Amino acid sequence: MLRYTIRRFLELIPKLLIITLVIFLGLQALPGDPITRTVPPEMYKNMTEAELEMLRESLGLNRPWYMQYFSWLGRILQGNLGFSQVNGSDVSQMMADRLPATIALAVFALLIANILGLLFGYLAAIHKNSWIDYTNTTFSVIGISVPEFFFGIMFILFFSLNLRWFPTGGRMTAGDGSFWNRLHHMVLPGTCLALPLVATLMRFTRSSMLDVLNKDYVKTARSKGLPRLTVNVKHGLRNAMIPVMTLLVFRLPILVSGAVVIESVFNYTGVGAMALDALSASDIPVVMLTTMVMAAVTLVASCLVDILTAVLDPRIRLD
Amino acid sequence: MKGNTMKTKTTILKSSLSRRNYQKFIANRLAVAGCVIMFLILAASLAAPLLTPYDPTFIDLSQRELPISWQHPLGTDRVGRDIMARLLYGGRVSILIGLVSAGGAALVGVMLGCISGYYGGWLDKVLLFISELFMTFPRTLLVLLCVGILGQSTANMIGVFILTGWPGTQRIVRAKIISLREEPFVESCVANGVSAWSIMFHHLLPNTLGPIIVSATTSVAGYILSEAGLSFLGMGVPPDVPTWGNIINAAKRMDIVQNLPMLWIAPGVAISLFVLSVNFLGDGLRDAFDATQ
């Protein structure tokens, strides 16, 4: 297991290098002096040309591009993403504020999606062709066909404006940043984000579960006289979950894409909103850095799901 | 006359498999219904000038926020544009983006999948690595980046969709070709001096057509949803071009959500209905092509 985990993480490195390299080259290709993106703007303003030259030398901005790439990468790994040229703010600080919010939203959505998707998919499979199966099928088709933001607007209208159960948006009430307050703000956007995933997972769990229930080892377990629930969950669901987890890896980027839209619907100030704001201010470097960080986070998350799948299925570790 | 009947008979015999697939498809009521609804929406969009007298971009400030009436079946928006006209004309662009992106991505995916599967080796490894990379990239962020660098346009968006969309098809084609590569019919082609190009595209490719069509169909739905999301953000198709996503864009303001529901319900339902019918169609095709059923 440890060997498998290490191998998966090692496989991440070339991908992360390529992503960062592409973004680095993109940043280099942009007009403007790279040093303005590297040092705080107030510091830049007060410096003489000679001092700037010295700083360039010490930051390695005079060296060939591949050397620059590595020193840039080193600065990023130390948590220094540079500065926005448009409003002079520290990109790392913005990230530190917004990335956890987006990750929290995505994790919340993933939890809902996994719990509901697996549960209802499981129920639909063991009660095949019952009303619960048909309700599921109907819901799963609707769930993958209706855009998330349309759900979002409807939710705001019903649950926020009419029923007043949840706030219309934001990450927390001003002056109140408690856990429950944040969670309360996360319910509607998190549910909207989860719905398409719930639908997909439900559908997939159902078919995967039906597949597994026909396997010989399930029949054997049943004929041994094991309780039905034990067979269904321990022999059935556990094995049925493996293809579902694989699907989850492919769905993660779609979840992140959805988060960008949902954050905008609910004024949830996460990374997606940050990319959008930067884009409307034509702050391309910040958009590039945001994209890079999000891609890297998605990549690492996919890797974690892969490892989790290997925990479920020992066969994967062997090849 | 006689020759004609002969000809019909042979075509039936030759296409008995596709005939069976066709019958399987026709028997699937949801798939047929999806197909019909899809073509109805498509036809309504194409026939927009016949169905509505209004220009979707014509601003008439004296006709603002009109309720539903015979003149304006869905009312008008904040600047007096007829919502029905915008919906019909908007469908053209939205559906076009879905179809062209899915077609383009499938084409690129087929080419690269064939090359990857047939030649194998380092070329395959490189292509697989790139496709894995693209599959982990959140598409919306990539489009945002392209909008930032290249500017906002329909063509750019289709370009990004194709650029990020091919890995799915590439994987399907690659897997299928690898499993077929060692078959005797390929060997006999090689022995007869058939070129690699011809083996790939004339002899191997037709065997992968079923899954390609299914995945291309479902990806039409995905691209339409992506376009709607991006246009909703105001970063997709330029705002002056009506698309379903661009119409819904107005509902980012709370007062419109409450007071002008038609402005977001109508395009929302149009997107959902179209995507729903495309998904039904895709499911029907999948069942029809699935030989095990």
Coordinates of C-alpha atoms in Angstrom, one line a residue:
Chain A
M1 CA 0.0 0.0 0.0
L2 CA 2.8 2.4 0.9
R3 CA 4.6 1.6 -2.3
Y4 CA 1.5 2.2 -4.3
T5 CA 0.9 5.6 -2.5
I6 CA 4.5 6.7 -3.2
R7 CA 4.3 5.7 -6.8
R8 CA 1.0 7.6 -7.3
F9 CA 2.6 10.7 -5.8
L10 CA 5.7 10.4 -7.9
E11 CA 3.5 10.2 -11.0
L12 CA 2.0 13.5 -10.0
I13 CA 5.4 15.3 -10.4
P14 CA 5.8 15.4 -14.2
K15 CA 2.2 16.5 -14.5
L16 CA 2.6 19.3 -12.0
L17 CA 5.9 20.3 -13.7
I18 CA 4.2 20.5 -17.1
I19 CA 1.3 22.6 -15.8
T20 CA 3.6 25.0 -14.0
L21 CA 5.9 25.2 -17.0
V22 CA 3.0 26.1 -19.3
I23 CA 1.8 28.8 -17.0
F24 CA 5.3 30.1 -16.5
L25 CA 5.9 30.4 -20.2
G26 CA 2.5 32.0 -20.6
L27 CA 3.4 34.6 -17.9
Q28 CA 6.7 35.2 -19.7
A29 CA 4.9 35.8 -23.0
L30 CA 2.8 38.5 -21.4
P31 CA 3.9 42.1 -22.0
G32 CA 5.4 44.0 -19.0
D33 CA 8.4 43.6 -16.8
P34 CA 8.2 40.4 -14.8
I35 CA 9.7 42.1 -11.8
T36 CA 6.5 44.1 -11.3
R37 CA 4.7 40.8 -10.7
T38 CA 7.4 39.6 -8.2
V39 CA 7.8 42.4 -5.7
P40 CA 5.2 44.4 -3.8
P41 CA 4.2 47.5 -5.8
E42 CA 5.0 50.0 -3.1
M43 CA 8.5 48.6 -2.9
Y44 CA 8.8 48.8 -6.7
K45 CA 7.8 52.4 -6.7
N46 CA 10.4 53.5 -4.2
M47 CA 13.3 51.8 -5.8
T48 CA 16.0 53.3 -8.1
E49 CA 17.0 51.7 -11.3
A50 CA 20.2 50.4 -9.8
E51 CA 18.4 48.8 -6.9
L52 CA 16.0 47.2 -9.3
E53 CA 18.9 45.8 -11.3
M54 CA 20.3 44.3 -8.1
L55 CA 17.0 42.8 -7.2
R56 CA 16.7 41.3 -10.6
E57 CA 20.1 39.8 -10.2
S58 CA 19.2 38.3 -6.8
L59 CA 15.8 37.0 -8.0
G60 CA 17.5 35.5 -11.0
L61 CA 15.5 37.4 -13.5
N62 CA 18.6 37.9 -15.7
R63 CA 19.4 34.3 -16.1
P64 CA 18.1 32.1 -18.9
W65 CA 14.5 31.2 -18.9
Y66 CA 14.8 27.6 -17.6
M67 CA 16.8 28.8 -14.6
Q68 CA 14.2 31.5 -14.1
Y69 CA 11.5 28.8 -14.2
F70 CA 13.1 26.9 -11.4
S71 CA 13.6 29.9 -9.2
W72 CA 10.0 30.9 -9.9
L73 CA 8.9 27.4 -9.0
G74 CA 10.9 27.6 -5.8
R75 CA 9.2 30.8 -4.8
I76 CA 5.8 29.3 -5.4
L77 CA 6.6 26.3 -3.3
Q78 CA 7.5 28.7 -0.5
G79 CA 4.0 30.1 -0.9
N80 CA 5.0 33.3 -2.8
L81 CA 2.8 33.6 -5.9
G82 CA 3.7 37.2 -6.6
F83 CA 1.7 40.4 -6.8
S84 CA -1.2 41.6 -8.9
Q85 CA -0.2 44.5 -11.2
V86 CA -3.7 45.8 -11.4
N87 CA -4.5 46.4 -7.7
G88 CA -1.2 45.5 -6.1
S89 CA -2.5 42.8 -3.8
D90 CA -0.6 39.8 -2.8
V91 CA -1.9 36.8 -4.8
S92 CA -0.8 34.3 -2.1
Q93 CA -2.8 36.1 0.5
M94 CA -5.9 36.2 -1.7
M95 CA -5.4 32.5 -2.3
A96 CA -5.0 31.8 1.4
D97 CA -8.3 33.5 2.0
R98 CA -10.2 31.9 -0.9
L99 CA -8.8 28.5 -1.6
P100 CA -10.0 27.0 1.8
A101 CA -13.5 28.4 1.1
T102 CA -13.7 26.7 -2.3
I103 CA -12.2 23.5 -1.0
A104 CA -14.7 23.5 1.9
L105 CA -17.6 24.0 -0.6
A106 CA -16.3 21.2 -2.9
V107 CA -15.8 18.8 0.0
F108 CA -19.2 19.6 1.3
A109 CA -20.7 18.9 -2.1
L110 CA -18.6 15.7 -2.5
L111 CA -19.9 14.4 0.9
I112 CA -23.5 15.1 0.0
A113 CA -23.1 13.6 -3.4
N114 CA -21.3 10.5 -2.2
I115 CA -23.7 9.8 0.7
L116 CA -26.9 10.4 -1.4
G117 CA -25.6 8.9 -4.6
L118 CA -24.3 5.7 -3.0
L119 CA -27.4 5.3 -0.8
F120 CA -30.0 5.8 -3.4
G121 CA -28.0 3.9 -6.1
Y122 CA -27.8 1.0 -3.6
L123 CA -31.4 1.2 -2.8
A124 CA -32.4 1.3 -6.4
A125 CA -30.3 -1.7 -7.2
I126 CA -31.6 -3.9 -4.4
H127 CA -35.2 -2.9 -5.1
K128 CA -34.9 -3.1 -8.8
N129 CA -38.0 -2.1 -10.8
S130 CA -39.8 -0.8 -7.7
W131 CA -41.1 2.8 -7.2
I132 CA -37.8 3.8 -5.6
D133 CA -35.9 2.6 -8.7
Y134 CA -38.1 4.6 -11.0
T135 CA -38.0 7.7 -8.9
N136 CA -34.2 7.4 -8.9
T137 CA -34.0 7.0 -12.6
T138 CA -36.2 10.0 -13.2
F139 CA -34.2 12.1 -10.8
S140 CA -30.9 11.1 -12.1
V141 CA -31.9 12.1 -15.7
I142 CA -33.1 15.4 -14.5
G143 CA -30.0 15.9 -12.3
I144 CA -27.6 15.6 -15.2
S145 CA -29.7 17.7 -17.6
V146 CA -30.6 20.8 -15.6
P147 CA -27.7 23.3 -15.3
E148 CA -26.5 23.8 -11.7
F149 CA -27.0 27.5 -11.9
F150 CA -30.7 27.0 -12.8
F151 CA -31.1 24.9 -9.7
G152 CA -29.2 27.7 -7.9
I153 CA -31.6 30.4 -9.0
M154 CA -34.6 28.3 -8.1
F155 CA -33.2 27.5 -4.7
I156 CA -32.6 31.1 -4.0
L157 CA -36.2 32.0 -5.0
F158 CA -37.8 29.2 -2.9
F159 CA -35.5 28.7 0.1
S160 CA -34.1 32.1 0.5
L161 CA -36.5 34.7 -0.8
N162 CA -39.8 32.9 -0.1
L163 CA -39.2 30.6 2.9
R164 CA -36.2 32.6 4.3
W165 CA -34.6 29.4 5.5
F166 CA -31.1 30.1 4.1
P167 CA -29.2 33.3 3.2
T168 CA -29.3 34.3 -0.5
G169 CA -25.5 34.2 -0.7
G170 CA -22.2 35.1 0.8
R171 CA -19.8 33.0 2.9
M172 CA -20.8 34.2 6.3
T173 CA -22.8 36.9 8.0
A174 CA -20.7 40.0 8.6
G175 CA -19.3 39.8 12.2
D176 CA -20.2 36.2 12.6
G177 CA -17.7 33.7 11.3
S178 CA -18.6 30.7 13.4
F179 CA -18.6 27.2 12.0
W180 CA -22.4 26.8 12.0
N181 CA -22.9 30.2 10.3
R182 CA -20.5 29.2 7.5
L183 CA -22.2 25.8 7.2
H184 CA -25.5 27.5 7.0
H185 CA -24.3 29.6 4.1
M186 CA -22.8 26.5 2.4
V187 CA -26.0 24.5 2.3
L188 CA -27.6 25.9 -0.8
P189 CA -24.5 26.3 -3.0
G190 CA -23.2 23.0 -1.8
T191 CA -26.4 21.2 -2.7
C192 CA -26.6 22.8 -6.1
L193 CA -23.0 21.8 -6.8
A194 CA -23.7 18.3 -5.6
L195 CA -26.9 17.6 -7.6
P196 CA -25.4 16.7 -10.9
L197 CA -22.9 14.5 -9.2
V198 CA -25.6 12.9 -7.0
A199 CA -27.4 12.0 -10.2
T200 CA -24.3 10.6 -11.9
L201 CA -23.2 8.6 -8.9
M202 CA -26.7 7.2 -8.3
R203 CA -27.0 6.0 -11.8
F204 CA -23.5 4.5 -11.8
T205 CA -23.8 2.9 -8.4
R206 CA -27.1 1.3 -9.4
S207 CA -25.7 -0.3 -12.6
S208 CA -22.4 -1.3 -10.9
M209 CA -24.3 -2.8 -7.9
L210 CA -26.6 -4.8 -10.2
D211 CA -23.5 -6.1 -11.9
V212 CA -21.9 -7.2 -8.7
L213 CA -25.1 -8.8 -7.3
N214 CA -25.0 -11.2 -10.2
K215 CA -21.4 -12.3 -9.4
D216 CA -20.7 -15.8 -8.1
Y217 CA -19.2 -14.7 -4.9
V218 CA -22.3 -12.8 -3.9
K219 CA -24.4 -15.9 -4.6
T220 CA -22.0 -18.0 -2.6
A221 CA -22.2 -15.6 0.3
R222 CA -25.9 -15.8 0.2
S223 CA -26.0 -19.6 0.0
K224 CA -23.8 -19.8 3.0
G225 CA -26.7 -18.2 4.9
L226 CA -25.1 -14.8 5.6
P227 CA -27.6 -12.1 6.5
R228 CA -28.9 -10.3 3.4
L229 CA -27.7 -6.9 4.6
T230 CA -24.2 -8.2 5.2
V231 CA -24.0 -9.7 1.8
N232 CA -25.4 -6.6 0.1
V233 CA -23.2 -4.1 1.9
K234 CA -19.9 -6.0 2.6
H235 CA -19.8 -8.1 -0.6
G236 CA -21.9 -6.1 -2.8
L237 CA -21.5 -2.4 -2.2
R238 CA -17.9 -2.5 -1.3
N239 CA -17.1 -4.0 -4.7
A240 CA -19.7 -1.9 -6.5
M241 CA -18.0 1.2 -5.2
I242 CA -14.7 0.6 -7.1
P243 CA -15.9 1.7 -10.5
V244 CA -17.8 4.5 -8.8
M245 CA -14.6 5.8 -7.3
T246 CA -12.9 5.7 -10.7
L247 CA -15.8 7.8 -12.1
L248 CA -15.3 10.3 -9.3
V249 CA -11.8 11.0 -10.5
F250 CA -13.1 12.0 -13.9
R251 CA -15.9 14.1 -12.2
L252 CA -13.6 16.2 -10.0
P253 CA -12.6 18.7 -12.7
I254 CA -16.3 19.0 -13.6
L255 CA -17.1 19.7 -10.0
V256 CA -14.4 22.5 -9.9
S257 CA -15.9 24.0 -13.1
G258 CA -19.3 23.9 -11.5
A259 CA -17.9 25.6 -8.4
V260 CA -16.8 28.6 -10.5
V261 CA -20.4 29.1 -11.7
I262 CA -22.1 28.3 -8.4
E263 CA -19.8 30.7 -6.5
S264 CA -21.0 33.4 -8.8
V265 CA -24.7 32.6 -8.3
F266 CA -24.4 32.7 -4.5
N267 CA -21.8 35.5 -4.3
Y268 CA -19.6 32.9 -2.5
T269 CA -16.2 34.5 -2.5
G270 CA -14.0 31.6 -3.4
V271 CA -11.3 30.9 -6.0
G272 CA -13.8 30.9 -8.9
A273 CA -15.0 34.4 -8.0
M274 CA -11.3 35.4 -7.7
A275 CA -10.6 34.3 -11.2
L276 CA -13.7 36.1 -12.5
D277 CA -12.9 39.3 -10.7
A278 CA -9.3 39.2 -12.0
L279 CA -10.7 38.5 -15.5
S280 CA -13.0 41.5 -15.4
A281 CA -10.1 43.6 -14.3
S282 CA -8.0 42.1 -17.2
D283 CA -5.5 40.9 -14.6
I284 CA -4.3 38.0 -16.7
P285 CA -1.4 36.9 -14.5
V286 CA -3.7 36.4 -11.6
V287 CA -6.1 34.4 -13.8
M288 CA -3.2 32.2 -14.9
L289 CA -2.0 31.7 -11.4
T290 CA -5.5 30.8 -10.2
T291 CA -6.0 28.3 -13.0
M292 CA -2.6 26.8 -12.2
V293 CA -3.4 26.4 -8.5
M294 CA -6.9 25.0 -9.2
A295 CA -5.5 22.5 -11.7
A296 CA -2.8 21.4 -9.2
V297 CA -5.3 21.0 -6.4
T298 CA -7.6 19.0 -8.7
L299 CA -4.7 16.8 -9.7
V300 CA -3.7 16.1 -6.1
A301 CA -7.4 15.4 -5.2
S302 CA -7.7 13.0 -8.1
C303 CA -4.6 11.2 -6.8
L304 CA -6.1 11.0 -3.3
V305 CA -9.2 9.4 -4.7
D306 CA -7.0 6.9 -6.6
I307 CA -5.3 6.0 -3.4
L308 CA -8.7 5.6 -1.7
T309 CA -9.8 3.3 -4.4
A310 CA -6.7 1.2 -3.9
V311 CA -7.6 0.9 -0.2
L312 CA -11.0 -0.5 -1.3
D313 CA -9.6 -2.8 -3.9
P314 CA -6.3 -4.6 -3.2
R315 CA -6.1 -5.8 -6.8
I316 CA -5.3 -2.3 -8.0
R317 CA -2.2 -2.1 -5.8
L318 CA -0.6 -5.0 -7.6
D319 CA -0.4 -3.8 -11.2
Chain B
M1 CA -37.8 -3.4 -62.1
K2 CA -36.5 -6.8 -61.3
G3 CA -33.0 -5.5 -60.6
N4 CA -34.5 -3.0 -58.2
T5 CA -36.1 -5.6 -56.0
M6 CA -32.8 -7.6 -56.0
K7 CA -31.0 -4.6 -54.9
T8 CA -33.4 -3.9 -52.0
K9 CA -33.0 -7.5 -50.9
T10 CA -29.3 -7.4 -50.7
T11 CA -29.3 -4.1 -48.8
I12 CA -31.6 -5.6 -46.2
L13 CA -29.4 -8.6 -45.9
K14 CA -26.2 -6.6 -45.7
S15 CA -27.6 -4.2 -43.1
S16 CA -29.4 -6.7 -40.9
L17 CA -27.3 -5.7 -37.9
S18 CA -28.0 -2.0 -38.3
R19 CA -31.6 -2.9 -39.0
R20 CA -31.8 -4.8 -35.7
N21 CA -30.1 -1.8 -34.0
Y22 CA -32.6 0.5 -35.6
Q23 CA -35.5 -1.6 -34.4
K24 CA -34.1 -1.7 -30.9
F25 CA -33.8 2.0 -31.0
I26 CA -37.3 2.5 -32.2
A27 CA -38.7 0.3 -29.5
N28 CA -37.1 2.5 -26.9
R29 CA -39.9 5.1 -26.3
L30 CA -37.8 7.5 -24.2
A31 CA -35.1 7.6 -26.9
V32 CA -37.6 8.3 -29.7
A33 CA -39.3 11.0 -27.6
G34 CA -35.9 12.5 -26.9
C35 CA -35.1 12.4 -30.6
V36 CA -38.4 14.1 -31.5
I37 CA -38.1 16.8 -28.9
M38 CA -34.5 17.5 -29.9
F39 CA -35.5 17.9 -33.5
L40 CA -38.5 20.1 -32.6
I41 CA -36.3 22.5 -30.6
L42 CA -33.7 22.5 -33.4
A43 CA -36.4 23.1 -36.1
A44 CA -38.0 25.9 -34.0
S45 CA -34.6 27.6 -33.7
L46 CA -33.8 27.3 -37.4
A47 CA -37.3 28.5 -38.3
A48 CA -37.0 31.5 -35.9
P49 CA -37.7 34.2 -38.5
L50 CA -40.9 32.4 -39.4
L51 CA -42.1 32.0 -35.8
T52 CA -41.4 35.5 -34.5
P53 CA -41.5 38.9 -36.1
Y54 CA -39.1 40.4 -33.7
D55 CA -35.4 41.0 -33.9
P56 CA -33.7 39.3 -30.9
T57 CA -31.2 42.2 -30.5
F58 CA -33.7 45.1 -31.2
I59 CA -33.8 47.3 -28.1
D60 CA -37.2 49.1 -27.6
L61 CA -37.2 51.1 -24.3
S62 CA -40.9 51.8 -24.6
Q63 CA -41.7 48.1 -24.4
R64 CA -39.7 47.2 -21.2
E65 CA -40.6 44.3 -18.9
L66 CA -44.0 43.6 -20.6
P67 CA -46.0 40.7 -19.2
I68 CA -46.9 37.6 -21.2
S69 CA -49.3 38.6 -24.0
W70 CA -50.3 37.6 -27.6
Q71 CA -47.8 40.1 -29.0
H72 CA -45.0 38.9 -26.7
P73 CA -45.6 35.2 -25.8
L74 CA -43.0 35.3 -23.1
G75 CA -42.9 39.0 -22.4
T76 CA -40.0 41.4 -22.9
D77 CA -36.8 41.9 -20.9
R78 CA -35.4 45.0 -19.2
V79 CA -34.5 46.8 -22.4
G80 CA -37.7 45.8 -24.3
R81 CA -36.3 42.8 -26.3
D82 CA -38.8 40.1 -27.0
I83 CA -37.9 37.0 -24.9
M84 CA -39.4 34.5 -27.3
A85 CA -37.4 35.9 -30.1
R86 CA -34.2 35.8 -28.0
L87 CA -35.0 32.2 -27.0
L88 CA -35.5 31.0 -30.5
Y89 CA -32.5 32.8 -32.0
G90 CA -30.4 31.9 -28.9
G91 CA -31.1 28.2 -29.5
R92 CA -29.3 28.5 -32.8
V93 CA -26.0 29.6 -31.3
S94 CA -26.3 27.3 -28.2
I95 CA -27.0 24.2 -30.3
L96 CA -24.4 25.1 -32.9
I97 CA -21.8 25.3 -30.2
G98 CA -22.8 22.0 -28.8
L99 CA -22.8 20.2 -32.2
V100 CA -19.6 21.7 -33.6
S101 CA -17.6 21.2 -30.4
A102 CA -18.8 17.6 -30.0
G103 CA -18.1 16.9 -33.7
G104 CA -14.7 18.5 -33.6
A105 CA -13.6 16.9 -30.3
A106 CA -14.8 13.5 -31.7
L107 CA -12.8 14.0 -34.9
V108 CA -9.6 14.9 -33.1
G109 CA -10.2 12.1 -30.6
V110 CA -10.7 9.6 -33.3
M111 CA -7.5 10.6 -35.2
L112 CA -5.3 10.6 -32.1
G113 CA -7.0 7.4 -30.7
C114 CA -6.3 5.6 -33.9
I115 CA -2.7 6.7 -34.0
S116 CA -2.3 6.0 -30.3
G117 CA -3.8 2.5 -30.4
Y118 CA -2.3 1.3 -33.7
Y119 CA 1.3 2.5 -33.3
G120 CA 1.6 2.2 -29.5
G121 CA 5.1 2.9 -28.2
W122 CA 6.3 6.2 -27.0
L123 CA 3.8 8.1 -29.2
D124 CA 1.0 6.4 -27.3
K125 CA 2.6 7.1 -24.0
V126 CA 2.9 10.8 -24.8
L127 CA -0.7 11.1 -26.1
L128 CA -2.0 9.3 -23.0
F129 CA -0.1 11.6 -20.8
I130 CA -1.5 14.7 -22.5
S131 CA -5.0 13.3 -22.5
E132 CA -4.7 12.6 -18.7
L133 CA -3.5 16.1 -18.2
F134 CA -6.4 17.6 -20.1
M135 CA -8.9 15.4 -18.3
T136 CA -7.8 16.7 -14.9
F137 CA -8.0 20.4 -16.0
P138 CA -11.2 22.1 -15.0
R139 CA -12.6 23.2 -18.4
T140 CA -14.3 26.4 -17.2
L141 CA -11.0 27.8 -15.8
L142 CA -9.3 27.0 -19.1
V143 CA -12.0 28.9 -21.0
L144 CA -11.7 31.8 -18.6
L145 CA -7.9 31.9 -19.3
C146 CA -8.5 31.8 -23.1
V147 CA -11.1 34.6 -22.8
G148 CA -8.5 36.6 -20.9
I149 CA -5.8 36.1 -23.5
L150 CA -7.7 35.9 -26.8
G151 CA -10.8 37.8 -26.0
Q152 CA -14.4 36.7 -25.9
S153 CA -15.8 35.0 -29.0
T154 CA -17.9 32.0 -30.0
A155 CA -15.0 30.6 -32.1
N156 CA -12.6 30.7 -29.1
M157 CA -15.0 28.9 -27.0
I158 CA -15.5 26.1 -29.5
G159 CA -11.8 26.0 -29.9
V160 CA -11.3 25.4 -26.1
F161 CA -14.0 22.9 -26.0
I162 CA -12.4 20.9 -28.8
L163 CA -9.0 21.3 -27.2
T164 CA -10.1 19.9 -23.9
G165 CA -12.8 17.5 -25.1
W166 CA -10.9 15.0 -27.3
P167 CA -9.4 12.8 -24.6
G168 CA -12.7 11.0 -23.9
T169 CA -13.1 9.8 -27.5
Q170 CA -9.3 9.2 -27.8
R171 CA -9.5 6.7 -24.9
I172 CA -12.5 4.8 -26.3
V173 CA -10.9 4.5 -29.8
R174 CA -7.5 3.6 -28.4
A175 CA -8.8 0.8 -26.1
K176 CA -10.9 -0.7 -28.9
I177 CA -8.1 -0.6 -31.5
I178 CA -5.6 -2.2 -29.1
S179 CA -8.1 -5.0 -28.6
L180 CA -8.6 -5.4 -32.4
R181 CA -5.0 -4.9 -33.5
E182 CA -4.0 -8.5 -33.1
E183 CA -7.0 -9.9 -35.0
P184 CA -6.4 -12.0 -38.1
F185 CA -8.2 -9.6 -40.4
V186 CA -5.6 -6.9 -39.6
E187 CA -2.8 -9.4 -40.2
S188 CA -4.2 -10.3 -43.6
C189 CA -4.4 -6.6 -44.4
V190 CA -0.7 -6.2 -43.5
A191 CA 0.2 -9.3 -45.5
N192 CA -1.7 -7.9 -48.5
G193 CA 0.2 -4.6 -48.3
V194 CA -2.6 -2.4 -47.2
S195 CA -1.2 0.9 -45.9
A196 CA -1.3 1.6 -42.1
W197 CA -3.5 4.6 -42.8
S198 CA -6.0 2.5 -44.6
I199 CA -6.0 -0.3 -41.9
M200 CA -6.6 2.3 -39.2
F201 CA -9.4 4.3 -40.9
H202 CA -11.0 1.7 -43.2
H203 CA -10.7 -1.5 -41.4
L204 CA -10.4 -0.8 -37.7
L205 CA -12.3 2.5 -37.2
P206 CA -15.8 1.3 -38.4
N207 CA -15.7 -1.2 -35.4
T208 CA -15.4 1.6 -32.9
L209 CA -18.2 3.7 -34.5
G210 CA -21.0 2.8 -32.0
P211 CA -19.3 4.0 -28.8
I212 CA -18.0 7.1 -30.6
I213 CA -21.5 8.1 -31.7
V214 CA -22.8 7.5 -28.2
S215 CA -20.0 9.5 -26.5
A216 CA -20.3 12.3 -29.1
T217 CA -24.1 12.5 -28.5
T218 CA -23.8 12.8 -24.7
S219 CA -21.0 15.3 -25.1
V220 CA -23.3 17.6 -27.1
A221 CA -25.3 17.8 -23.9
G222 CA -22.2 18.5 -21.8
Y223 CA -21.0 21.3 -24.1
I224 CA -24.4 23.0 -24.2
L225 CA -24.3 23.0 -20.4
S226 CA -20.8 24.3 -20.3
E227 CA -21.7 27.1 -22.7
A228 CA -24.7 28.0 -20.7
G229 CA -22.6 28.1 -17.5
L230 CA -19.9 30.3 -19.0
S231 CA -22.4 32.7 -20.7
F232 CA -24.2 32.9 -17.4
L233 CA -21.0 34.1 -15.9
G234 CA -20.8 36.6 -18.8
M235 CA -17.5 35.1 -20.0
G236 CA -18.8 32.8 -22.7
V237 CA -20.3 34.0 -26.0
P238 CA -20.1 37.8 -26.3
P239 CA -23.1 39.3 -24.5
D240 CA -24.6 40.9 -27.7
V241 CA -25.1 37.5 -29.3
P242 CA -28.3 35.9 -27.9
T243 CA -27.7 32.3 -26.5
W244 CA -29.6 30.5 -23.8
G245 CA -26.9 31.1 -21.3
N246 CA -26.7 34.8 -22.2
I247 CA -30.4 35.3 -21.7
I248 CA -30.2 33.7 -18.2
N249 CA -27.2 35.9 -17.4
A250 CA -29.7 38.7 -16.4
A251 CA -30.9 36.5 -13.5
K252 CA -27.7 37.2 -11.5
R253 CA -29.7 40.1 -10.0
M254 CA -32.1 39.3 -7.2
D255 CA -34.8 41.8 -8.4
I256 CA -35.0 40.0 -11.8
V257 CA -35.1 36.6 -10.1
Q258 CA -38.2 37.8 -8.3
N259 CA -39.9 40.2 -10.6
L260 CA -39.1 38.9 -14.1
P261 CA -39.2 35.1 -13.8
M262 CA -39.8 34.5 -17.5
L263 CA -36.4 35.8 -18.3
W264 CA -34.6 33.0 -16.5
I265 CA -37.3 30.2 -16.4
A266 CA -37.8 30.2 -20.2
P267 CA -34.1 29.7 -21.2
G268 CA -33.5 27.4 -18.2
V269 CA -36.3 25.1 -19.3
A270 CA -35.1 25.3 -22.9
I271 CA -31.6 24.2 -21.9
S272 CA -32.9 21.5 -19.6
L273 CA -35.3 20.1 -22.1
F274 CA -32.8 20.0 -24.9
V275 CA -30.1 18.5 -22.8
L276 CA -32.6 16.0 -21.4
S277 CA -33.7 14.9 -24.8
V278 CA -30.1 14.6 -26.0
N279 CA -29.3 12.4 -23.0
F280 CA -32.3 10.2 -23.7
L281 CA -31.2 9.9 -27.3
G282 CA -27.7 9.0 -26.1
D283 CA -29.0 6.3 -23.8
G284 CA -31.2 4.9 -26.6
L285 CA -28.2 4.8 -28.9
R286 CA -26.0 3.1 -26.3
D287 CA -28.6 0.4 -25.7
A288 CA -29.1 0.0 -29.5
F289 CA -25.4 -0.4 -30.1
D290 CA -24.8 -2.7 -27.1
A291 CA -24.7 -6.2 -28.6
T292 CA -25.1 -7.9 -25.2
Q293 CA -28.7 -6.7 -24.8

